[in-house]
Coordinates of C-alpha atoms in Angstrom, one line a residue:
M20 CA 15.7 4.2 -18.4
R21 CA 14.4 3.4 -15.0
K22 CA 13.9 -0.2 -14.1
I23 CA 10.8 -1.6 -12.3
A24 CA 10.8 -5.2 -11.1
I25 CA 7.4 -6.7 -10.5
I26 CA 7.7 -9.7 -8.2
G27 CA 4.5 -11.7 -8.7
G28 CA 4.3 -10.5 -12.2
G29 CA 2.1 -13.4 -13.3
S30 CA -0.9 -11.4 -11.9
A31 CA -1.7 -10.2 -15.4
K32 CA -4.8 -8.0 -14.7
F33 CA -3.1 -6.2 -11.8
V34 CA 0.1 -5.8 -13.7
R35 CA -1.8 -4.4 -16.6
E36 CA -3.5 -1.8 -14.4
L37 CA -0.1 -0.9 -12.8
V38 CA 1.6 -0.4 -16.1
V39 CA -1.3 1.6 -17.6
D40 CA -1.0 3.8 -14.5
F41 CA 2.8 4.2 -15.0
F42 CA 2.5 5.1 -18.7
S43 CA -0.3 7.7 -17.9
Y44 CA 2.5 10.0 -16.8
E45 CA 4.8 11.5 -19.5
E46 CA 7.8 11.1 -17.2
L47 CA 7.2 7.4 -16.8
R48 CA 6.9 6.3 -20.4
E49 CA 10.4 5.2 -20.9
L50 CA 10.8 2.2 -18.5
E51 CA 12.4 -1.2 -18.3
I52 CA 9.8 -3.5 -16.8
S53 CA 11.1 -6.9 -15.5
L54 CA 8.3 -9.3 -14.6
M55 CA 9.1 -12.2 -12.3
D56 CA 6.8 -15.1 -11.2
I57 CA 7.3 -18.7 -10.3
D58 CA 4.7 -19.7 -12.9
A59 CA 6.3 -19.4 -16.3
E60 CA 3.0 -19.6 -18.2
R61 CA 1.4 -16.8 -16.2
V62 CA 4.3 -14.4 -16.4
A63 CA 4.6 -15.0 -20.1
R64 CA 0.9 -13.9 -20.4
S65 CA 1.7 -10.7 -18.5
E66 CA 4.7 -10.1 -20.8
R67 CA 2.5 -10.4 -23.9
M68 CA 0.0 -7.9 -22.4
I69 CA 2.7 -5.3 -21.6
N70 CA 4.3 -5.7 -25.0
K71 CA 0.9 -5.1 -26.6
I72 CA 0.5 -1.9 -24.5
I73 CA 4.0 -0.7 -25.5
R74 CA 3.4 -1.4 -29.2
D75 CA -0.1 0.1 -29.3
R76 CA 1.0 3.3 -27.6
K77 CA 4.4 3.4 -29.5
L78 CA 6.3 3.8 -26.2
P79 CA 10.1 3.7 -25.8
S80 CA 9.8 1.1 -23.0
R81 CA 10.7 -2.6 -22.9
V82 CA 9.5 -5.6 -20.9
S83 CA 11.0 -8.9 -20.0
A84 CA 9.8 -12.0 -18.1
T85 CA 11.7 -14.4 -15.9
T86 CA 11.2 -17.0 -13.2
D87 CA 14.6 -15.9 -11.7
R88 CA 14.0 -13.4 -8.9
R89 CA 17.5 -12.2 -8.6
Q90 CA 17.7 -11.6 -12.3
A91 CA 14.6 -9.5 -12.2
L92 CA 15.9 -7.4 -9.3
E93 CA 19.3 -6.8 -10.7
G94 CA 19.8 -3.0 -10.9
A95 CA 16.1 -2.2 -10.2
D96 CA 15.2 1.3 -9.1
Y97 CA 11.7 0.2 -8.0
V98 CA 10.3 -3.1 -6.9
I99 CA 6.6 -3.9 -6.8
V100 CA 5.6 -7.0 -4.8
T101 CA 2.3 -8.6 -5.5
I102 CA 2.6 -12.3 -4.5
M103 CA 0.3 -14.9 -2.9
V104 CA 2.5 -17.7 -1.8
G105 CA 0.6 -21.0 -1.9
G106 CA -1.9 -19.6 -4.4
L107 CA -5.6 -20.4 -4.4
K108 CA -5.1 -23.9 -3.0
H109 CA -3.9 -22.6 0.4
Y110 CA -6.2 -19.6 0.2
Q111 CA -9.0 -22.2 0.3
S112 CA -7.5 -24.2 3.2
D113 CA -6.7 -21.1 5.2
V114 CA -10.5 -20.5 5.3
A115 CA -11.9 -24.1 5.2
I116 CA -9.9 -25.6 8.0
P117 CA -10.7 -22.9 10.6
A118 CA -14.3 -23.0 9.4
K119 CA -14.5 -26.7 10.5
Y120 CA -13.7 -25.5 14.1
G121 CA -16.2 -22.6 13.9
V122 CA -13.8 -19.7 13.0
L123 CA -15.6 -18.2 10.1
Q124 CA -13.2 -15.8 8.4
T125 CA -14.1 -13.8 5.3
V126 CA -10.8 -13.1 3.4
S127 CA -8.4 -14.6 5.9
D128 CA -5.4 -12.5 4.7
T129 CA -4.8 -10.0 7.6
I130 CA -4.7 -11.8 11.0
G131 CA -6.6 -14.8 12.3
P132 CA -5.5 -18.4 11.4
G133 CA -5.5 -17.6 7.6
G134 CA -3.5 -14.4 8.0
V135 CA -0.9 -16.1 10.2
F136 CA -0.4 -19.0 7.8
R137 CA -0.1 -16.6 4.9
C138 CA 2.8 -15.1 6.9
V139 CA 4.2 -18.6 7.5
R140 CA 4.4 -19.1 3.8
T141 CA 5.3 -15.6 2.7
A142 CA 7.9 -14.3 5.3
P143 CA 10.7 -16.6 4.2
V144 CA 10.2 -15.5 0.6
L145 CA 10.3 -11.9 1.6
R146 CA 13.4 -12.4 3.7
G147 CA 15.1 -14.0 0.6
L148 CA 14.0 -11.0 -1.5
A149 CA 15.4 -8.6 1.0
S150 CA 18.7 -10.5 0.9
D151 CA 18.8 -10.3 -2.9
L152 CA 18.1 -6.6 -2.8
R153 CA 21.1 -6.0 -0.5
E154 CA 23.3 -7.4 -3.1
V155 CA 21.8 -6.3 -6.5
A156 CA 19.6 -3.3 -5.8
P157 CA 20.2 -1.9 -2.3
C158 CA 18.7 1.6 -3.0
A159 CA 15.5 0.4 -4.7
W160 CA 12.2 1.6 -3.3
L161 CA 10.0 -1.4 -2.6
L162 CA 6.2 -1.0 -2.8
N163 CA 4.3 -4.0 -1.3
Y164 CA 0.8 -4.8 -2.3
A165 CA 0.8 -8.4 -0.9
N166 CA -1.1 -9.5 2.2
P167 CA -0.8 -10.0 5.1
M168 CA 0.3 -6.3 4.7
A169 CA 1.5 -5.5 8.2
M170 CA 3.3 -8.8 8.7
N171 CA 4.9 -8.6 5.2
L172 CA 6.2 -5.1 5.9
W173 CA 7.4 -6.1 9.4
T174 CA 9.3 -9.0 7.7
L175 CA 10.9 -6.7 5.0
L176 CA 11.9 -4.1 7.6
D177 CA 13.3 -6.7 10.0
S178 CA 15.2 -8.2 7.1
G179 CA 17.0 -4.9 6.5
H180 CA 15.2 -3.3 3.5
E181 CA 14.3 0.0 5.0
R182 CA 13.1 1.5 1.7
S183 CA 9.9 -0.4 1.9
V184 CA 6.3 0.8 2.1
G185 CA 3.0 -1.1 1.9
L186 CA 0.1 0.1 -0.2
C187 CA -3.6 -0.7 0.2
H188 CA -6.7 1.0 -1.4
S189 CA -9.3 1.0 1.4
I190 CA -8.8 4.6 2.6
Q191 CA -9.0 6.2 -0.8
N192 CA -11.9 3.9 -1.8
T193 CA -14.3 4.3 1.1
Y194 CA -14.6 8.1 1.5
P195 CA -16.5 8.4 -1.8
Q196 CA -19.1 5.9 -0.4
I197 CA -19.5 8.1 2.6
A198 CA -20.0 11.2 0.4
R199 CA -22.6 9.3 -1.6
W200 CA -24.5 8.3 1.5
I201 CA -24.8 11.9 2.8
G202 CA -25.1 13.6 -0.6
I203 CA -22.0 15.6 -1.1
P204 CA -19.4 15.6 -3.9
P205 CA -16.5 13.1 -3.1
D206 CA -13.8 15.6 -4.1
E207 CA -15.1 18.0 -1.5
V208 CA -14.5 15.5 1.4
R209 CA -11.5 16.2 3.6
Y210 CA -10.3 13.5 5.9
T211 CA -7.4 12.1 8.1
A212 CA -7.0 8.5 9.0
G213 CA -4.7 6.4 11.1
G214 CA -4.2 2.9 12.4
L215 CA -3.3 -0.5 11.1
N216 CA -3.8 -1.9 7.6
H217 CA -7.4 -3.0 7.3
V218 CA -8.1 -1.7 10.8
N219 CA -7.8 2.0 10.0
F220 CA -10.4 4.5 10.9
Y221 CA -11.2 8.0 9.7
L222 CA -10.1 10.3 12.5
T223 CA -11.7 13.3 10.9
L224 CA -14.3 13.7 8.1
E225 CA -15.1 17.2 7.0
H226 CA -17.0 19.1 4.2
K227 CA -16.1 22.7 3.8
G228 CA -14.7 22.9 7.3
R229 CA -17.8 21.2 8.9
N230 CA -17.6 17.9 10.7
I231 CA -19.8 15.4 8.8
Y232 CA -19.8 12.6 11.3
P233 CA -23.2 13.6 12.6
D234 CA -24.6 13.4 9.1
L235 CA -23.1 9.9 8.7
L236 CA -24.6 8.8 11.9
A237 CA -28.0 10.2 10.9
A238 CA -27.7 8.2 7.6
K239 CA -27.3 4.8 9.4
D240 CA -30.9 3.5 9.2
R241 CA -31.3 4.5 5.6
V242 CA -28.0 3.0 4.5
V243 CA -28.3 -0.2 6.4
T244 CA -31.8 -0.8 5.0
A245 CA -30.5 -0.4 1.5
E246 CA -27.1 -2.1 2.1
P247 CA -27.6 -4.5 5.0
W248 CA -24.0 -5.7 4.8
E249 CA -23.0 -2.2 6.1
R250 CA -24.5 -2.9 9.5
P251 CA -21.1 -3.9 11.1
R252 CA -19.4 -0.7 10.1
F253 CA -22.2 1.5 11.4
E254 CA -22.3 -0.5 14.7
L255 CA -18.6 0.2 15.0
L256 CA -19.2 3.9 14.3
E257 CA -21.9 4.0 17.1
A258 CA -19.8 2.0 19.6
I259 CA -16.3 3.5 18.9
G260 CA -17.1 6.9 17.4
Y261 CA -15.2 6.5 14.2
F262 CA -15.9 4.8 10.8
P263 CA -13.5 2.1 9.5
A264 CA -12.0 2.5 6.1
E265 CA -11.8 -1.2 5.2
G266 CA -14.9 -2.8 3.6
P267 CA -17.8 -4.3 5.7
Q268 CA -17.2 -8.0 4.8
H269 CA -13.5 -7.8 5.6
Q270 CA -14.2 -5.7 8.7
T271 CA -16.2 -8.4 10.5
E272 CA -13.3 -10.9 10.9
Y273 CA -11.1 -8.5 12.9
Y274 CA -13.1 -8.4 16.1
P275 CA -14.9 -10.8 18.4
W276 CA -18.4 -9.5 17.8
F277 CA -19.7 -10.2 14.3
R278 CA -18.9 -13.8 13.4
K279 CA -19.4 -15.9 16.6
D280 CA -21.3 -18.5 14.6
E281 CA -23.1 -18.9 11.4
T282 CA -26.4 -17.6 12.9
V283 CA -24.7 -14.3 14.0
A284 CA -22.8 -14.0 10.7
K285 CA -26.1 -14.3 8.8
Q286 CA -27.6 -11.6 11.0
Y287 CA -24.9 -9.3 9.8
A288 CA -25.3 -10.4 6.1
C289 CA -21.8 -11.9 6.2
E290 CA -21.2 -14.7 3.8
T291 CA -19.0 -17.4 5.2
Y292 CA -16.5 -17.9 2.3
W293 CA -16.8 -14.5 0.7
G294 CA -13.2 -13.8 -0.1
Y295 CA -12.1 -17.2 -1.5
D296 CA -15.3 -17.8 -3.4
R297 CA -15.1 -14.4 -5.0
D298 CA -11.5 -14.5 -5.9
S299 CA -11.4 -18.1 -7.2
A300 CA -14.5 -17.4 -9.3
N301 CA -13.0 -14.2 -10.7
Y302 CA -9.6 -15.7 -11.6
K303 CA -10.7 -17.4 -14.8
A304 CA -12.7 -14.4 -15.8
R305 CA -9.6 -12.1 -15.3
V306 CA -7.4 -14.5 -17.4
S307 CA -10.0 -14.6 -20.2
E308 CA -10.3 -10.8 -20.2
V309 CA -6.5 -10.4 -20.5
D310 CA -6.3 -13.0 -23.3
R311 CA -9.0 -11.2 -25.3
Q312 CA -7.2 -7.9 -24.9
I313 CA -3.8 -9.4 -26.0
T314 CA -5.5 -10.7 -29.2
G315 CA -7.3 -7.4 -29.8
K316 CA -10.8 -8.9 -29.3
E317 CA -11.4 -6.5 -26.4
P318 CA -10.0 -3.0 -26.0
I319 CA -7.6 -2.1 -23.2
V320 CA -8.9 0.8 -21.1
Y321 CA -6.2 3.4 -20.7
E322 CA -7.6 5.2 -17.7
R323 CA -5.6 5.9 -14.6
S324 CA -6.8 4.1 -11.5
N325 CA -6.9 5.4 -8.0
E326 CA -4.0 3.2 -6.8
Y327 CA -1.1 5.0 -5.2
G328 CA 1.8 3.1 -6.9
A329 CA 2.3 5.2 -10.1
R330 CA 1.6 8.4 -8.3
I331 CA 4.4 7.6 -5.8
L332 CA 6.9 6.7 -8.5
H333 CA 6.0 9.9 -10.3
S334 CA 6.6 12.0 -7.2
L335 CA 9.9 10.3 -6.5
E336 CA 11.0 10.9 -10.1
T337 CA 9.8 14.4 -10.6
G338 CA 9.8 15.8 -7.0
R339 CA 6.1 16.7 -7.2
P340 CA 4.9 16.3 -3.6
R341 CA 2.0 14.0 -2.9
V342 CA 0.4 12.6 0.3
F343 CA -0.7 9.0 0.3
Y344 CA -1.5 6.5 3.0
G345 CA 1.3 3.9 3.5
N346 CA 2.2 1.1 5.8
I347 CA 5.5 1.9 7.6
R348 CA 7.2 1.2 10.9
N349 CA 5.6 3.1 13.7
H350 CA 8.6 4.6 15.6
G351 CA 6.3 7.0 17.5
L352 CA 4.0 8.0 14.5
I353 CA 1.1 6.7 16.5
E354 CA 2.1 7.3 20.1
N355 CA -0.2 4.8 21.8
L356 CA 0.7 1.8 19.6
P357 CA 3.9 -0.1 20.1
P358 CA 6.9 1.4 18.4
Q359 CA 7.7 -1.8 16.5
A360 CA 4.3 -2.0 15.0
V361 CA 3.7 -1.5 11.2
V362 CA 1.1 1.3 11.0
E363 CA -0.9 2.9 8.2
T364 CA -0.5 6.7 8.2
P365 CA -0.2 9.6 5.9
C366 CA 3.1 9.7 4.0
L367 CA 4.7 12.3 1.8
A368 CA 6.4 11.3 -1.4
D369 CA 8.7 13.8 -3.1
A370 CA 12.3 14.2 -4.4
N371 CA 13.6 13.4 -0.9
G372 CA 11.9 10.0 -0.8
I373 CA 9.0 8.8 1.3
T374 CA 8.5 10.5 4.7
P375 CA 5.8 9.2 7.1
C376 CA 3.7 11.8 8.9
R377 CA 3.0 11.8 12.7
V378 CA -0.6 11.0 13.7
G379 CA -0.1 11.4 17.5
Q380 CA -2.4 9.8 20.0
L381 CA -5.3 7.6 18.8
P382 CA -8.5 7.7 20.8
A383 CA -8.2 5.1 23.5
A384 CA -11.0 3.0 22.1
L385 CA -9.2 2.7 18.7
A386 CA -5.9 1.9 20.3
A387 CA -7.6 -0.9 22.4
L388 CA -8.9 -2.4 19.2
M389 CA -5.6 -2.4 17.4
T390 CA -3.1 -3.4 20.1
P391 CA -4.0 -7.1 20.0
H392 CA -3.4 -7.1 16.3
V393 CA 0.1 -5.8 16.8
A394 CA 0.8 -8.7 19.1
V395 CA -0.5 -11.1 16.5
H396 CA 1.7 -9.5 13.8
G397 CA 4.9 -9.6 15.9
M398 CA 4.5 -13.3 17.0
A399 CA 3.6 -14.5 13.6
V400 CA 6.6 -12.9 11.9
E401 CA 9.0 -14.1 14.6
G402 CA 7.4 -17.6 14.4
A403 CA 7.7 -17.7 10.7
L404 CA 11.3 -16.5 10.5
T405 CA 12.5 -18.7 13.4
K406 CA 10.4 -21.7 12.5
S407 CA 8.6 -21.8 15.8
R408 CA 5.3 -23.7 15.9
R409 CA 4.8 -22.5 19.4
L410 CA 4.9 -18.8 18.4
V411 CA 2.7 -19.4 15.4
R412 CA 0.1 -21.1 17.7
Q413 CA 0.4 -18.2 20.2
A414 CA -0.2 -15.7 17.5
I415 CA -3.4 -17.5 16.5
Q416 CA -4.4 -17.7 20.2
A417 CA -4.1 -13.9 20.4
D418 CA -6.4 -13.3 17.4
P419 CA -9.6 -11.7 18.8
L420 CA -12.0 -13.7 16.7
T421 CA -10.4 -17.0 17.3
G422 CA -10.2 -16.4 21.1
A423 CA -13.9 -15.5 21.2
I424 CA -14.9 -18.9 19.7
L425 CA -12.4 -21.7 20.6
T426 CA -10.8 -23.2 23.7
L427 CA -7.0 -23.5 23.9
P428 CA -7.1 -27.3 23.1
Q429 CA -9.3 -26.5 20.0
I430 CA -6.8 -23.9 18.9
R431 CA -4.0 -26.3 19.2
A432 CA -5.9 -28.9 17.1
M433 CA -6.8 -26.4 14.4
T434 CA -3.2 -25.1 14.3
D435 CA -1.8 -28.6 14.0
E436 CA -4.2 -29.3 11.1
L437 CA -3.1 -26.1 9.4
F438 CA 0.6 -27.1 9.8
L439 CA -0.2 -30.5 8.3
E440 CA -1.8 -28.7 5.3
N441 CA 1.2 -26.5 5.0
A442 CA 3.8 -29.2 5.4
E443 CA 5.6 -28.3 2.2
Y444 CA 6.5 -25.0 3.8
T445 CA 7.1 -26.2 7.4
S446 CA 8.5 -29.8 7.1
D447 CA 11.8 -28.7 8.5
W448 CA 10.3 -27.0 11.5
A449 CA 11.0 -28.5 14.9
T450 CA 8.0 -29.9 16.9
D451 CA 7.2 -28.4 20.3

C-alpha cells in the first residue's frame, strides 16, 4: 500500500478532486492517504469526504487526518503540498496594503508585494517540511501546488529535497481556448512552452504541422470584442510574438504596462481585487458543496480532471511514460535564464522518476521579460530564510509593476506596513 501525505489537507474540494483522480486509475486504488492541516476542523471535513469516496466505491484504501506534519509524512512515498500560510486574512492584506499605495495586484501570489510576503510566510514552513522529510521520508516525491510556485520550489530545493516538482494548470488549460478561438479541435493542437510559472509562453503552436500563430493573430479583434479581458494577452502576442499560457487577469500584474493606475486597469477590463474577492466568495460555496456531498445530498462527480498530479503518480508507479509541464531547477534547461532559477519546462515521468527536458534558448524578448522575475524570486527566498528585511524590500523594489508606480521611499513605507501586518511571522527579524 503506497502512502500519500497531503500537506494542506484541509482544502476539502481540492483534496476531493485529487483523490478522485488517484482512484480513477486501477493501479492507484489501494492507497494510504494521510491528510495534514493546522486546522483540525477543516482536515476532519476532508477525512469525512475521502472516507465517503472509499466506502461508496468499495476501495481497499484508507485515510487518516492529523495536525501533526511529521506524523503525516512518516514513511510517505508521495507528498502533495497545497498550503496557503496566513489564509484569507493575509491574502486580503497582501492585496489591500499595496493597493493603498497604488500597486493594484490581481491575485498577488507570484511576485510583487503579495507574492514576496507569501514567500515570507511560507518559506520557513517548507524548510521545516524538507527537514522532516530528510528524517522520515527522504525518498518521497514531492508535488507542490502551493504559490508562490517558483519561490516555494526554490525553497524546497535549497533546503535539500531534490525530489520536488511544482505543478500548475495554466499550460494545459489555455491551449483549448486558443483552439476554440480559431475553430480547430483542441486535441489536434500541438505545442511547446517554456519559461517561468505564470510567465510561460507557447513557443510553438501547430495544427497538423502548420503554424497557427498567424490564425491566432488574425482572431485578435474578434476575440477581444467578445472577451475584452483578453486584450492584455493579445497585446503581448503582438509586442513579443508569443502568447502567454497564464490567464489574462493574472497576466496583467507581472509587467509594468497594464496596471499603472485604476484608469489604465479599467481600460484593460482588469478588476482591482479579482483574486481575493473571487476566492473569498467561493470559499463558503466550496465548503457547502463538500458538506452536501458528504451527507449524500449532492452526488460526487467521479470524472478525472486535467490536473497532472495523478497522472505523474501513475507513471512513476507503472512506468508508463508521460510528458507534463513542471517547475524545476533550471541548470541549463533554458540557456538564457540564470542556472539557479526555477523554470517551467516539459518533464518526463516514468519508472526512472521525473526527468526535465531541455528547452534551449528562449527568444530574447521573452528572456528579457523573465529575468527580473528570477531576481525577485532569489532575493525573496534568501530574505525569508535569513530573516533579512532589507532583502525582502529589495525583492519588492525589483518587481516590474511596483517599480513602474512607486518611488523608493514609497516602497519602503509600503514594505514596512506589510511587515507590521505580518508581525506574527517576522517578530524575531532584526531591523535594518
